[in-house]
Short mmCIF file of C-alpha atoms and ligand atoms in Angstrom, two decimals:
data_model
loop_
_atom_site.label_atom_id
_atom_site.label_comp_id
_atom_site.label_asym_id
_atom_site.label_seq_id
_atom_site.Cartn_x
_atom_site.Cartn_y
_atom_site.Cartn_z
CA UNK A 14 17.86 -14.58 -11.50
CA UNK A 15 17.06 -15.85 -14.83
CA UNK A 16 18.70 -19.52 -14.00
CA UNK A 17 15.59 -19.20 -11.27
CA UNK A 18 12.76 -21.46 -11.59
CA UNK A 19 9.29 -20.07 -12.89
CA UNK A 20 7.12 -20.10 -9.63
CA UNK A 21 2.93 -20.54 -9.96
CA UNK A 22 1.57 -17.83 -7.79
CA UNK A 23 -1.64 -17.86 -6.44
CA UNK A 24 -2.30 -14.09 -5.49
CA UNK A 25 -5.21 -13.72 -3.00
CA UNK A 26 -6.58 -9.89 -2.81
CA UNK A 27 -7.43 -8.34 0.06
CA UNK A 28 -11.65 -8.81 1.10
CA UNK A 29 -12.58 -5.06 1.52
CA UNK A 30 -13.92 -4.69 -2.04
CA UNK A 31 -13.57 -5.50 -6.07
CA UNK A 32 -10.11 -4.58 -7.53
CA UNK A 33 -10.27 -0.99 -8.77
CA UNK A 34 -12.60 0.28 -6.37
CA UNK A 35 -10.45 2.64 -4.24
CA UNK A 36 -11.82 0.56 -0.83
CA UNK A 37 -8.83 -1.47 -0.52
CA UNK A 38 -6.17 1.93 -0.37
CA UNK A 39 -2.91 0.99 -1.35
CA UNK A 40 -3.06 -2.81 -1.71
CA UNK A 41 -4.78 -2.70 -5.13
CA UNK A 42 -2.03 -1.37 -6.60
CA UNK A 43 0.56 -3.18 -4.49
CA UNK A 44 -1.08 -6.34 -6.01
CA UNK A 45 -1.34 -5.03 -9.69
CA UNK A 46 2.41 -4.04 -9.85
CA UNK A 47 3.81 -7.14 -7.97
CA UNK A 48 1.69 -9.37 -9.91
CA UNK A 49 2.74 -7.16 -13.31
CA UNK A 50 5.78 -7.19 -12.79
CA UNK A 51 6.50 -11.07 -11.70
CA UNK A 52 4.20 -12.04 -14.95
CA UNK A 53 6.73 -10.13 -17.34
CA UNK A 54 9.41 -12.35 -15.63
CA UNK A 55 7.65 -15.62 -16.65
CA UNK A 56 6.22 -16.86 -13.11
CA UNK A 57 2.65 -17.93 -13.48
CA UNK A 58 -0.15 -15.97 -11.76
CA UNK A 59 -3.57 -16.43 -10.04
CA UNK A 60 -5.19 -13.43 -8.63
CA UNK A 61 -8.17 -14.43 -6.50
CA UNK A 62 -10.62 -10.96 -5.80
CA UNK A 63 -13.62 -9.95 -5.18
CA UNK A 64 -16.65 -9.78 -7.82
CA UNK A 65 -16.13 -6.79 -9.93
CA UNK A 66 -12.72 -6.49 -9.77
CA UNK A 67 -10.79 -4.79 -12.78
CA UNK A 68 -9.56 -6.93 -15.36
CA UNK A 69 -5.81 -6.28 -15.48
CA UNK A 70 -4.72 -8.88 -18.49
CA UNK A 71 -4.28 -11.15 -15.77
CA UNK A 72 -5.48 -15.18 -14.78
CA UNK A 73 -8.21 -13.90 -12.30
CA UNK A 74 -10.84 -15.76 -10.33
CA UNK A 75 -13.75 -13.56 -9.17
CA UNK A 76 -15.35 -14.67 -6.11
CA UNK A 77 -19.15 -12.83 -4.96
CA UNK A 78 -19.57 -12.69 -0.91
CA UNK A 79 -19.73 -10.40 2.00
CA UNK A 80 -16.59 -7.92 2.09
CA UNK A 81 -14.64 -7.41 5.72
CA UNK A 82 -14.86 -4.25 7.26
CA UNK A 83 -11.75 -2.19 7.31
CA UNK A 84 -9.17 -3.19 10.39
CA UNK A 85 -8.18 0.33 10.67
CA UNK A 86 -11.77 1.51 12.02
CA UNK A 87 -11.61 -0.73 15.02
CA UNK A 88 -9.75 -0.17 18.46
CA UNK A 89 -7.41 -2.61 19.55
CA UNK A 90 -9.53 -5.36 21.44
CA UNK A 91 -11.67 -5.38 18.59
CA UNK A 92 -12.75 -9.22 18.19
CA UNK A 93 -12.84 -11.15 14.33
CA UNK A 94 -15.57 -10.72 13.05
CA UNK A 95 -16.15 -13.09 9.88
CA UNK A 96 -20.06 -12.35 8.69
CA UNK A 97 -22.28 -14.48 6.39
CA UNK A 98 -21.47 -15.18 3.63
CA UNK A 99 -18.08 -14.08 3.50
CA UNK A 100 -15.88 -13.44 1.16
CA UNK A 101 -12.81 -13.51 2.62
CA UNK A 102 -13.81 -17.37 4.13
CA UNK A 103 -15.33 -18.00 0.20
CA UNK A 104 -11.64 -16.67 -0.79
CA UNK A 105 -9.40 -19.27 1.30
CA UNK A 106 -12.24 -21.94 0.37
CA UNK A 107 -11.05 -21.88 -3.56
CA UNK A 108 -7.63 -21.77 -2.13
CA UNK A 109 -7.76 -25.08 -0.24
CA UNK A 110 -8.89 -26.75 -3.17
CA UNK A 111 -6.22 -25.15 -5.82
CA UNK A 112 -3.64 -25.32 -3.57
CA UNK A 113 -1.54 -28.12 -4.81
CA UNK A 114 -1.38 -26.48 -8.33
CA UNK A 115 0.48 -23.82 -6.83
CA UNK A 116 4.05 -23.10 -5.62
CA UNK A 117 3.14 -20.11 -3.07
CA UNK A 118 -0.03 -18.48 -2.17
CA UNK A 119 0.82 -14.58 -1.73
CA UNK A 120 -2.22 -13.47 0.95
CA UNK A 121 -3.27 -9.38 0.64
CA UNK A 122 -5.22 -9.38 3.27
CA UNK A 123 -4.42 -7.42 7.06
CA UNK A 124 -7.06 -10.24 8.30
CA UNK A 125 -7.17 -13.04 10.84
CA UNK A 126 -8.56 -16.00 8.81
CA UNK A 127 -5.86 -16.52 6.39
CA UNK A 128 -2.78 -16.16 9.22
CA UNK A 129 -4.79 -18.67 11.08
CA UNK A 130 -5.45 -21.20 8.09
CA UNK A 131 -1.88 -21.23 6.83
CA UNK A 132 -0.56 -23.77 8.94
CA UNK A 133 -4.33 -26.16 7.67
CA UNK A 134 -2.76 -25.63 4.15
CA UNK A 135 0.37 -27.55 2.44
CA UNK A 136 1.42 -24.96 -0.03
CA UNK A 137 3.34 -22.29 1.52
CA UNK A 138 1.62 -18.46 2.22
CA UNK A 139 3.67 -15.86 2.26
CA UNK A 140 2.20 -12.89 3.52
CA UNK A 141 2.66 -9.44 2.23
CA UNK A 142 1.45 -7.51 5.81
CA UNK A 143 -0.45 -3.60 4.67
CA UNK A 144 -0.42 -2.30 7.65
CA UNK A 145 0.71 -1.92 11.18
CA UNK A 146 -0.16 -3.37 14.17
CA UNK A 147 -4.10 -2.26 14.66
CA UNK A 148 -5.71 -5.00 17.15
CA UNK A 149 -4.10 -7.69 19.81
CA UNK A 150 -6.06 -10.50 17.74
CA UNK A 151 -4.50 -9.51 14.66
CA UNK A 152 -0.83 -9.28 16.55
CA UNK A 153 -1.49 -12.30 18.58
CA UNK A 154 -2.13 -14.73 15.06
CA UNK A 155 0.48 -12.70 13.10
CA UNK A 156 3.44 -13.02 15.74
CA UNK A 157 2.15 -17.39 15.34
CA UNK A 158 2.87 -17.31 12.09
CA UNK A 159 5.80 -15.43 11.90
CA UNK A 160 7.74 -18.27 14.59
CA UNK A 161 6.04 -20.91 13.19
CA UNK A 162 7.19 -20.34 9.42
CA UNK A 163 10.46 -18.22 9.53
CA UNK A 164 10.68 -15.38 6.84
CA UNK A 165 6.89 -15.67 5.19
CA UNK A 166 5.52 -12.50 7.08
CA UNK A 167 6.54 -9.14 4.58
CA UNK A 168 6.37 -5.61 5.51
CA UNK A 169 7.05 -2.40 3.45
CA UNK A 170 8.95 -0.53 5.77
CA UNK A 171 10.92 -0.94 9.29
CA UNK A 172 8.93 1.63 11.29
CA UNK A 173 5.98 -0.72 9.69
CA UNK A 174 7.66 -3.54 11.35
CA UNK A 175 8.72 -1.89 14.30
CA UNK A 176 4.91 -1.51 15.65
CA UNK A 177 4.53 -5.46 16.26
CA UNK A 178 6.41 -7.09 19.40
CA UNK A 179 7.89 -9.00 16.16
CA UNK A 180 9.16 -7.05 14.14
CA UNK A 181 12.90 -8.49 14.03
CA UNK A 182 10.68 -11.60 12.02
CA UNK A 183 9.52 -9.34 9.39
CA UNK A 184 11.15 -9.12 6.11
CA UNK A 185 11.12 -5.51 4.43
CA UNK A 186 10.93 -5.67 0.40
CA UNK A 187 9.48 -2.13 0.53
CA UNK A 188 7.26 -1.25 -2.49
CA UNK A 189 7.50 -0.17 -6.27
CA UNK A 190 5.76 1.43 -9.61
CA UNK A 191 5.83 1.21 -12.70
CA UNK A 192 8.12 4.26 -13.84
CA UNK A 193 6.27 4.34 -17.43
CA UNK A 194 3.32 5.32 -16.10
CA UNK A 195 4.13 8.47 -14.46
CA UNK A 196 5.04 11.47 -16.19
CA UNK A 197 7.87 13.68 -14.75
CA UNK A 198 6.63 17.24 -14.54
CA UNK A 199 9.92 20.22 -14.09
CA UNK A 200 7.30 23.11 -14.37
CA UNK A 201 4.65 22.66 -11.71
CA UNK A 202 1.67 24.92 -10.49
CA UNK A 203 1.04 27.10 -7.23
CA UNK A 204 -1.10 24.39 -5.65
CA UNK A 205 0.04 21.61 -3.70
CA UNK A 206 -1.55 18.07 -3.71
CA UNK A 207 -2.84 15.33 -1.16
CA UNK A 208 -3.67 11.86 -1.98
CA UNK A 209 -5.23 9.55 -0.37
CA UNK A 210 -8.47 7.85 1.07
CA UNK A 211 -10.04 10.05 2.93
CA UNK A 212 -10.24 8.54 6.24
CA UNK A 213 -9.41 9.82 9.74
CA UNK A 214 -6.27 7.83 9.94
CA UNK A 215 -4.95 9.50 7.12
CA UNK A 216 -5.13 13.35 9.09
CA UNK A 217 -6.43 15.42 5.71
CA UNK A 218 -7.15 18.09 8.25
CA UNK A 219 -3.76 19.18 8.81
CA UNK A 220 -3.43 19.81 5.28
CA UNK A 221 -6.17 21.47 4.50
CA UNK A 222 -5.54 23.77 8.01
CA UNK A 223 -1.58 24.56 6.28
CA UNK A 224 -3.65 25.73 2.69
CA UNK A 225 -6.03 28.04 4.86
CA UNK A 226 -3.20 29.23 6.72
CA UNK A 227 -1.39 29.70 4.26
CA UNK A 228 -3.84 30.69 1.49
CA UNK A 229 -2.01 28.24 -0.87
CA UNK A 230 -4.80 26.05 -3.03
CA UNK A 231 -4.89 22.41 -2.22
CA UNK A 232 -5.87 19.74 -4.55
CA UNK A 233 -7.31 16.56 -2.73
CA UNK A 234 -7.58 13.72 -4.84
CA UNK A 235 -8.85 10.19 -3.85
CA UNK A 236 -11.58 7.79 -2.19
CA UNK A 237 -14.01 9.39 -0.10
CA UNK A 238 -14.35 6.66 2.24
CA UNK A 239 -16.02 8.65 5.24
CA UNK A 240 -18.29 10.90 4.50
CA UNK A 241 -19.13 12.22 7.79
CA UNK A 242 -15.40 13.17 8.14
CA UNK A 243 -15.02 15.06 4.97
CA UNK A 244 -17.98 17.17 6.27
CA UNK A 245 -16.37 18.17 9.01
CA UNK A 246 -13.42 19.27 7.64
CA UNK A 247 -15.75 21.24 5.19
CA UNK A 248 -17.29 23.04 7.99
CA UNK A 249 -13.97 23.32 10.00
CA UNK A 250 -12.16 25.25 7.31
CA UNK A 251 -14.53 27.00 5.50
CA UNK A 252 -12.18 29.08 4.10
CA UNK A 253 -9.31 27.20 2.99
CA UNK A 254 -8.94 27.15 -1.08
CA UNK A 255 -9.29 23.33 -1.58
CA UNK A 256 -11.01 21.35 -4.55
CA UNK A 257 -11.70 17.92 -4.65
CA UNK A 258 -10.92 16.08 -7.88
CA UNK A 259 -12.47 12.60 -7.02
CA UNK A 260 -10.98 9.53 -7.37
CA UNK A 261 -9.41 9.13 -10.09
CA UNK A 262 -7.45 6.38 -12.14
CA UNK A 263 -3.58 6.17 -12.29
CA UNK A 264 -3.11 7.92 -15.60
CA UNK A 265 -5.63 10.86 -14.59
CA UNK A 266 -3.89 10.60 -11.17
CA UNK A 267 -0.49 11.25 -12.09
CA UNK A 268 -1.73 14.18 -14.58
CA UNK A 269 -2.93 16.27 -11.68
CA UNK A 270 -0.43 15.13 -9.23
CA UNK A 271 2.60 15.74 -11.49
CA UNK A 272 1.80 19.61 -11.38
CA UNK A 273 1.60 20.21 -7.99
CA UNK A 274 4.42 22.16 -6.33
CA UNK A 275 4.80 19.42 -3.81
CA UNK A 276 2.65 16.46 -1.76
CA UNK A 277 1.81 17.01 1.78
CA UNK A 278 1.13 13.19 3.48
CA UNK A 279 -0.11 14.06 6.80
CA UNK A 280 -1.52 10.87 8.40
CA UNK A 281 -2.17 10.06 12.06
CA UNK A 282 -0.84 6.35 11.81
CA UNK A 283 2.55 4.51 11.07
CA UNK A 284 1.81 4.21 7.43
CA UNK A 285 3.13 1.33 6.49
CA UNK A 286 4.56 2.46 3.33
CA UNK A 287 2.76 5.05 1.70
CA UNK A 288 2.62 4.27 -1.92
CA UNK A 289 1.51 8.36 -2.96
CA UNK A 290 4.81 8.89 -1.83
CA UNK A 291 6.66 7.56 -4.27
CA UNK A 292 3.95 8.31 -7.27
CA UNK A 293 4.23 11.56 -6.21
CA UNK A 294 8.45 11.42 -6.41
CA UNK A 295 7.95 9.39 -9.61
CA UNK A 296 6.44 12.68 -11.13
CA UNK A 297 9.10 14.77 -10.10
CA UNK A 298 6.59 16.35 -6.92
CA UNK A 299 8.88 16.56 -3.62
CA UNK A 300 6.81 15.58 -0.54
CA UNK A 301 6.49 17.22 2.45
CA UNK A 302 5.38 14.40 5.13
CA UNK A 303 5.43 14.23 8.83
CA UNK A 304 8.89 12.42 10.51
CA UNK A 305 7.17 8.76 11.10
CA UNK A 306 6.62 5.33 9.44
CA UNK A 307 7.04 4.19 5.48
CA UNK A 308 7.30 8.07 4.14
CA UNK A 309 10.23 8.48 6.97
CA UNK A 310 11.85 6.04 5.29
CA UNK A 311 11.25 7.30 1.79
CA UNK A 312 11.94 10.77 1.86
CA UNK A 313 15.59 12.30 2.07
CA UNK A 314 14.68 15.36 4.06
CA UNK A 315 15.98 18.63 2.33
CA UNK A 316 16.55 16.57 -1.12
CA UNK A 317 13.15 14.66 -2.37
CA UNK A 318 11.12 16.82 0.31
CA UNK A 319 10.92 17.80 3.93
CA UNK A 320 9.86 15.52 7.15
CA UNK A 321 8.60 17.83 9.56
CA UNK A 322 7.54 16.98 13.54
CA UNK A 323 4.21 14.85 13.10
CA UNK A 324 1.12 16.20 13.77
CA UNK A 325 2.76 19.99 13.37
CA UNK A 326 0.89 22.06 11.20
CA UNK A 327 3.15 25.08 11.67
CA UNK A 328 6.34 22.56 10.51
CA UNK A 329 3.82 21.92 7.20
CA UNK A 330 3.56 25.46 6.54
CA UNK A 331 7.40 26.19 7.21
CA UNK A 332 8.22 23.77 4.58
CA UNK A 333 5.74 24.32 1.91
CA UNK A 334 7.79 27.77 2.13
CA UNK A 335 11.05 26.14 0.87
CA UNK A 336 10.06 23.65 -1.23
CA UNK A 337 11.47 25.41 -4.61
CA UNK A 338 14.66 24.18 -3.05
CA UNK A 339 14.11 20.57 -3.66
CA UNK A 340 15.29 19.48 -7.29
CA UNK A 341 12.58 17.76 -8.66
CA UNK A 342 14.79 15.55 -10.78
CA UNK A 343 16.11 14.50 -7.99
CA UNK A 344 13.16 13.01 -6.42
CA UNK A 345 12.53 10.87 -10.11
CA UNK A 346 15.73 9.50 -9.66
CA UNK A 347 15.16 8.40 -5.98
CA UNK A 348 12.30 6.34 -7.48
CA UNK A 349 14.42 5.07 -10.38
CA UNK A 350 16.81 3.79 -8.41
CA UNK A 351 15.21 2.34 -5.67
CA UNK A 352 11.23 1.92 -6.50
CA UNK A 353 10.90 0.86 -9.84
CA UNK A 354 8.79 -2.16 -10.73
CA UNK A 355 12.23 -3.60 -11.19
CA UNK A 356 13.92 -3.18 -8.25
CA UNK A 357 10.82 -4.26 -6.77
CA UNK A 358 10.31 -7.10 -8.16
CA UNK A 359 13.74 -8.28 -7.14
CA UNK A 360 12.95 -8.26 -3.70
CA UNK A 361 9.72 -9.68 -4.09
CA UNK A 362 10.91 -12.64 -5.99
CA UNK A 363 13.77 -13.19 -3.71
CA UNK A 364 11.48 -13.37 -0.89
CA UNK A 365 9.40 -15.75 -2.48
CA UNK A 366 12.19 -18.06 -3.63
CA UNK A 367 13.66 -17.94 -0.35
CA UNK A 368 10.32 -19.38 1.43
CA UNK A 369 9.40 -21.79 -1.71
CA UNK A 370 13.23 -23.49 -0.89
CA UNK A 371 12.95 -23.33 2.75
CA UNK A 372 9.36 -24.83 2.87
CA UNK A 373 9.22 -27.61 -0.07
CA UNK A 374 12.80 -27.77 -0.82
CA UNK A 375 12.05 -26.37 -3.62
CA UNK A 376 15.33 -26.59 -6.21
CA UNK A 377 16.34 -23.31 -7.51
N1 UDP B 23 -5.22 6.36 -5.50
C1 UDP B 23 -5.89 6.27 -6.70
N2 UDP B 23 -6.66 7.33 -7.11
C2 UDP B 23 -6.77 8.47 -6.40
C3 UDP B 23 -6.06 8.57 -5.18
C4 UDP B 23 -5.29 7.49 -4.76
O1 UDP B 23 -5.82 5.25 -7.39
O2 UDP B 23 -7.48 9.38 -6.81
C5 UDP B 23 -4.40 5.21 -5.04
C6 UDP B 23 -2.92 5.49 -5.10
O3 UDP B 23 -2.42 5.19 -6.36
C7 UDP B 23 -2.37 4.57 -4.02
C8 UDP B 23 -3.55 4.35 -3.08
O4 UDP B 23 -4.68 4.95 -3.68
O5 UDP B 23 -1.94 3.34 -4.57
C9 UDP B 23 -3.28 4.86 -1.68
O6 UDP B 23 -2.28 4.06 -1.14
P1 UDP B 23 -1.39 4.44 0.12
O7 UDP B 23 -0.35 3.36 0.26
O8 UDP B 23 -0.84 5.81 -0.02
O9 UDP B 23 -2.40 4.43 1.37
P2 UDP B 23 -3.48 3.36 1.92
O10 UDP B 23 -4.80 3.75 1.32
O11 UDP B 23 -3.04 1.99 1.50
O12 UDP B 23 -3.50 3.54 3.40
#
């Protein structure tokens, strides 16, 4: 790919909240390993976020406004709602009026306004999709752009895909990390780990039922995004030995993570990926997930972990018993081969050099 020409990316973050703050789940560092990785292969990035956002090294425009609320807290008539102010409409603003520096514009955001605008703008969007399908508005203005301009709309995984009337239009380029960063551990502790925002959608409950059941400790690490929820779970299993660490950075992250005998994802939704998964893998830790969407698709059952029946806490507890079987270099290597910001950013670049030469001719 090195004959390839270097592409000016404008990267536009997702409106939830700053870089670095947790509120945007999985996206943040989506964004910061794409846009890594595509830098250290000469392209030329923008990242366009929200005020307060981390500085990564990176070309990045901070923009001040009202944040969205989260699409996965709404039911599926929910309407779009765009308040004062907003940041998200502030975001595509600057991006109307830098567009023509720009090669592609690489939208973040699982939101209606930037789907809608893309056919208003003349630089091409391609558009990295985080999540399932959630709401009939969202599906409706997705499934337009996905006819309208063939091959822009990504996903991480098929089962991701396979949620929207569309999914055949989708283009999977999966996800990746940066390998460096995460320390294999052969040697790991009793306890077991779960990572994640803590949000109903993501089904902590289950997990914390299998360590009371099981008597097993569980460490929960990650953004305490409802409250209320936690507190239930609190006073549902008052018993179970669980401790949680916060939310914590990647380095502290994969410090705790990396001893844990293994990583149970438990969540209610099609995850769309399920980037724990393969930080977890990354540190050697086999995970133990339920049989649907991105982790599916990730695990090898019986060799990086076990996929048990979904919502079955009695298959979680059944395989946290056999998880000393799984070789843990094993589940490195799956990451090596097929996760790494490398690989990664192979697909990703592809993807973007196949819509810059379908949409502006662009000579490669
Ligand atoms: N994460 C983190 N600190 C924590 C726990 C989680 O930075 O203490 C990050 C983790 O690295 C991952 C993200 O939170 O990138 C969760 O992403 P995932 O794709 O698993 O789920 P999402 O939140 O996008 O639904």
């Amino acid at each position: 790919m090195t004959n390839h020409h270097s592409l000016r990316l404008l990267f536009v973050s997702n409106p939830i909240g700053p870089l670095g703050s947790g509120l945007g789940g999985g996206v943040e560092l989506t964004l910061r390993n794409i846009a890594t990785e595509l830098g250290r292969r000469g392209h030329r990035l923008t990242i366009v976020a929200t005020q307060g956002s981390l500085d990564w090294g990176m070309l990045l425009v901070e923009i001040a406004g009202t944040p969205q609320m989260s699409a996965q807290t709404q039911g599926r008539d929910a309407p779009t709602i765009i308040p004062a102010s907003s940041v998200l409409a502030k975001f595509w603003d600057y991006v109307r009026q830098v567009q023509t520096e720009f090669d592609l514009i690489v939208n973040f955001a699982y939101d209606w306004l930037p789907f809608y605008l893309t056919p208003f703008l003349t630089c091409p969007v391609a558009h990295l999709v985080s999540m399932g399908s959630l709401t009939t508005a969202m599906d409706e203005i997705i499934e337009q752009v996905a006819v309208k301009f063939p091959g822009t709309i990504g996903v991480h995984s098929q089962a991701q895909a396979a949620t929207f009337t569309f999914g055949d239009r989708c283009r999977c380029v999966k996800n990746g990390i940066d390998l460096s960063l995460y320390e294999f551990c052969g040697e790991p502790e009793p306890s077991m780990g779960w990572v994640g925002r803590i949000a109903p959608e993501k089904g902590l409950e289950d997990a914390v039922a299998a360590s009371q059941l099981t008597g097993i400790p569980l460490k929960i690490m990650g953004f305490l995004q409802h409250e209320e929820y936690w507190q239930q779970i609190l006073r549902d299993y008052p018993d179970a030995p669980i401790t949680y660490e916060g939310f914590l950075s990647t380095a502290e992250l994969q410090q705790r993570l990396r001893r844990c005998r293994a990583l149970l994802m438990t969540p209610r939704w099609v995850e769309a990926f399920g980037n724990v998964a393969i930080e977890a893998l990354a540190c050697g830790v086999p995970v133990i997930a339920y049989r649907r969407g991105g982790p599916a698709e990730i695990i090898e059952d019986g060799k990086t972990g076990f996929l048990v029946e979904p919502d079955s806490v009695a298959g979680l507890v059944e395989a946290m018993g056999k998880v000393n079987e799984i070789d843990r270099y094993a589940c490195r290597q799956r990451v090596e081969e097929e996760y790494s910001t490398t690989a990664m950013g192979d697909r990703m670049e592809q993807w973007f050099y196949d819509i810059c030469s379908r949409n502006k001719g662009f000579l490669m």
